[in-house]
Amino acid sequence: MLRQLRMTLDISSWILLPWRRCASNVRDPPPPLASTLGDVIVDYEDPDYLPLPEYPVRPNEPLDIRKQRLLYQSRKRGMLENDLLLSTFAAKHLHKFSAEQTALYDQLINGVSNDWDIYYWATDVKPTPKEYDTEIIMLLKEHVKNAERVTRLRQPDLNT
């Protein structure tokens, strides 16, 4: 509450600066949101008491339809970092995956409730849990290392 009040005061003093400058010789206030510059971002573990939704299992889904669905889901993650990483990974590897590898990839991107976990595992910020430590996550980690130095500023075209 106090932090929000401080930010509001900082922003309002910054907005009213031109008027105050004309009215008197007042020194410049700090830039807006200066009180948040020293904040540390902390990533908390998910609490155990939150119920996680179950992802629907599709046992009779044909392999080509499953790959098309996973290609789309790799592109639309909700966070740009994973959109770029997973869409380029899927464009490079998904068409070569067997049915078992495709099921592992499906479990990876749809079984995890938090996309930040996938990002942290792929970038080796956090250790990968045993249930997701498969050949697919190893391929994804190699893809993230980008040994070929490929520029990944856009998602690949769908028609390639």
Tab-separated table of C-alpha atoms in Angstrom:
chain	number	residue	atom	x	y	z
A	1	MET	CA	0.000	0.000	0.000
A	2	LEU	CA	2.753	2.433	0.919
A	3	ARG	CA	4.684	1.494	-2.180
A	4	GLN	CA	1.676	2.269	-4.399
A	5	LEU	CA	1.165	5.573	-2.622
A	6	ARG	CA	4.834	6.461	-3.102
A	7	MET	CA	4.655	5.584	-6.813
A	8	THR	CA	1.496	7.692	-7.200
A	9	LEU	CA	3.177	10.652	-5.544
A	10	ASP	CA	6.287	10.233	-7.716
A	11	ILE	CA	4.238	10.135	-10.897
A	12	SER	CA	1.988	13.046	-9.943
A	13	SER	CA	4.967	15.250	-9.043
A	14	TRP	CA	6.566	14.391	-12.376
A	15	ILE	CA	3.362	15.233	-14.282
A	16	LEU	CA	2.952	18.560	-12.490
A	17	LEU	CA	6.628	19.478	-12.978
A	18	PRO	CA	6.162	22.026	-15.825
A	19	TRP	CA	3.499	23.919	-13.870
A	20	ARG	CA	5.541	23.872	-10.658
A	21	ARG	CA	8.641	25.037	-12.529
A	22	CYS	CA	6.746	28.113	-13.754
A	23	ALA	CA	5.222	28.823	-10.334
A	24	SER	CA	8.451	28.775	-8.349
A	25	ASN	CA	12.053	27.651	-8.301
A	26	VAL	CA	11.440	24.073	-7.199
A	27	ARG	CA	14.134	21.508	-7.847
A	28	ASP	CA	13.292	18.648	-10.232
A	29	PRO	CA	11.709	15.618	-8.593
A	30	PRO	CA	13.181	12.197	-9.270
A	31	PRO	CA	11.983	10.469	-12.446
A	32	PRO	CA	8.744	8.487	-12.143
A	33	LEU	CA	8.962	5.070	-10.549
A	34	ALA	CA	12.388	5.871	-9.114
A	35	SER	CA	11.380	4.188	-5.881
A	36	THR	CA	11.142	0.813	-7.664
A	37	LEU	CA	14.576	0.869	-9.315
A	38	GLY	CA	16.292	-1.062	-6.529
A	39	ASP	CA	13.628	-3.754	-6.241
A	40	VAL	CA	14.662	-7.381	-6.565
A	41	ILE	CA	12.492	-9.734	-8.600
A	42	VAL	CA	11.866	-12.963	-6.730
A	43	ASP	CA	10.425	-16.085	-8.356
A	44	TYR	CA	8.352	-18.007	-5.835
A	45	GLU	CA	7.560	-21.683	-6.084
A	46	ASP	CA	3.919	-22.520	-6.750
A	47	PRO	CA	2.070	-23.371	-3.533
A	48	ASP	CA	1.055	-26.999	-3.124
A	49	TYR	CA	-2.510	-26.187	-2.096
A	50	LEU	CA	-3.550	-24.714	-5.469
A	51	PRO	CA	-5.490	-27.198	-7.612
A	52	LEU	CA	-3.975	-27.530	-11.069
A	53	PRO	CA	-6.266	-28.222	-14.009
A	54	GLU	CA	-5.747	-31.505	-15.796
A	55	TYR	CA	-4.868	-31.283	-19.470
A	56	PRO	CA	-7.252	-33.483	-21.491
A	57	VAL	CA	-5.606	-36.617	-22.850
A	58	ARG	CA	-6.309	-37.299	-26.514
A	59	PRO	CA	-5.476	-40.998	-27.005
A	60	ASN	CA	-7.090	-41.388	-30.449
A	61	GLU	CA	-5.697	-38.222	-32.012
A	62	PRO	CA	-3.927	-38.956	-35.311
A	63	LEU	CA	-0.201	-38.150	-35.316
A	64	ASP	CA	-0.372	-35.533	-38.081
A	65	ILE	CA	-3.252	-33.715	-36.330
A	66	ARG	CA	-1.352	-33.870	-33.027
A	67	LYS	CA	1.733	-32.342	-34.651
A	68	GLN	CA	-0.352	-29.538	-36.168
A	69	ARG	CA	-1.918	-28.822	-32.778
A	70	LEU	CA	1.489	-28.807	-31.075
A	71	LEU	CA	2.897	-26.509	-33.747
A	72	TYR	CA	0.105	-24.027	-33.039
A	73	GLN	CA	0.449	-24.391	-29.254
A	74	SER	CA	4.205	-23.818	-29.545
A	75	ARG	CA	3.524	-20.467	-31.206
A	76	LYS	CA	0.827	-19.240	-28.799
A	77	ARG	CA	2.233	-19.623	-25.305
A	78	GLY	CA	1.318	-16.296	-23.751
A	79	MET	CA	4.873	-15.139	-23.198
A	80	LEU	CA	7.102	-13.959	-25.999
A	81	GLU	CA	10.205	-15.785	-24.765
A	82	ASN	CA	8.549	-19.182	-25.040
A	83	ASP	CA	6.729	-18.213	-28.233
A	84	LEU	CA	10.098	-17.665	-29.914
A	85	LEU	CA	11.911	-20.621	-28.359
A	86	LEU	CA	9.187	-23.217	-28.779
A	87	SER	CA	7.987	-22.101	-32.216
A	88	THR	CA	11.503	-22.235	-33.674
A	89	PHE	CA	12.113	-25.546	-31.889
A	90	ALA	CA	8.884	-27.032	-33.247
A	91	ALA	CA	9.593	-25.779	-36.763
A	92	LYS	CA	13.029	-27.395	-36.645
A	93	HIS	CA	12.260	-30.728	-34.930
A	94	LEU	CA	8.542	-31.531	-34.703
A	95	HIS	CA	8.168	-32.953	-38.213
A	96	LYS	CA	10.935	-35.505	-37.449
A	97	PHE	CA	9.482	-36.679	-34.119
A	98	SER	CA	8.145	-40.205	-33.724
A	99	ALA	CA	4.806	-40.809	-32.005
A	100	GLU	CA	6.556	-41.337	-28.647
A	101	GLN	CA	8.662	-38.186	-28.992
A	102	THR	CA	5.569	-36.220	-30.015
A	103	ALA	CA	3.757	-37.479	-26.894
A	104	LEU	CA	6.718	-36.377	-24.736
A	105	TYR	CA	6.688	-32.929	-26.330
A	106	ASP	CA	2.911	-32.722	-25.795
A	107	GLN	CA	3.399	-33.643	-22.138
A	108	LEU	CA	6.132	-31.006	-21.767
A	109	ILE	CA	4.298	-28.016	-23.197
A	110	ASN	CA	0.820	-28.939	-21.965
A	111	GLY	CA	1.546	-30.728	-18.697
A	112	VAL	CA	3.355	-27.855	-17.031
A	113	SER	CA	1.078	-25.252	-15.513
A	114	ASN	CA	3.609	-22.409	-15.616
A	115	ASP	CA	5.391	-21.373	-18.808
A	116	TRP	CA	8.162	-19.777	-16.770
A	117	ASP	CA	9.098	-23.270	-15.586
A	118	ILE	CA	9.627	-24.421	-19.180
A	119	TYR	CA	11.708	-21.320	-19.871
A	120	TYR	CA	13.844	-21.775	-16.737
A	121	TRP	CA	14.403	-25.484	-17.486
A	122	ALA	CA	15.328	-24.825	-21.103
A	123	THR	CA	17.787	-22.093	-20.132
A	124	ASP	CA	19.223	-24.147	-17.220
A	125	VAL	CA	18.218	-21.555	-14.633
A	126	LYS	CA	16.360	-24.243	-12.658
A	127	PRO	CA	16.930	-27.998	-12.632
A	128	THR	CA	14.463	-30.003	-14.696
A	129	PRO	CA	12.210	-32.337	-12.658
A	130	LYS	CA	12.607	-36.049	-13.377
A	131	GLU	CA	9.205	-36.417	-15.068
A	132	TYR	CA	10.178	-33.819	-17.691
A	133	ASP	CA	13.875	-34.703	-17.977
A	134	THR	CA	13.544	-36.511	-21.313
A	135	GLU	CA	15.254	-36.478	-24.683
A	136	ILE	CA	12.872	-33.695	-25.750
A	137	ILE	CA	14.014	-31.284	-23.026
A	138	MET	CA	17.637	-32.138	-23.898
A	139	LEU	CA	16.923	-31.235	-27.544
A	140	LEU	CA	15.213	-28.039	-26.386
A	141	LYS	CA	18.210	-27.117	-24.210
A	142	GLU	CA	20.531	-27.604	-27.187
A	143	HIS	CA	18.206	-25.488	-29.296
A	144	VAL	CA	18.271	-22.728	-26.676
A	145	LYS	CA	22.082	-22.734	-26.595
A	146	ASN	CA	21.920	-21.782	-30.286
A	147	ALA	CA	25.344	-23.079	-31.299
A	148	GLU	CA	24.609	-22.103	-34.929
A	149	ARG	CA	24.003	-18.477	-33.827
A	150	VAL	CA	20.682	-18.281	-35.671
A	151	THR	CA	18.817	-14.997	-35.245
A	152	ARG	CA	15.421	-15.662	-33.670
A	153	LEU	CA	13.590	-12.379	-33.660
A	154	ARG	CA	10.414	-13.693	-35.320
A	155	GLN	CA	8.463	-16.885	-35.298
A	156	PRO	CA	8.985	-19.027	-38.377
A	157	ASP	CA	6.379	-18.989	-41.135
A	158	LEU	CA	3.722	-21.670	-40.860
A	159	ASN	CA	4.006	-22.711	-44.486
A	160	THR	CA	7.694	-23.688	-44.393
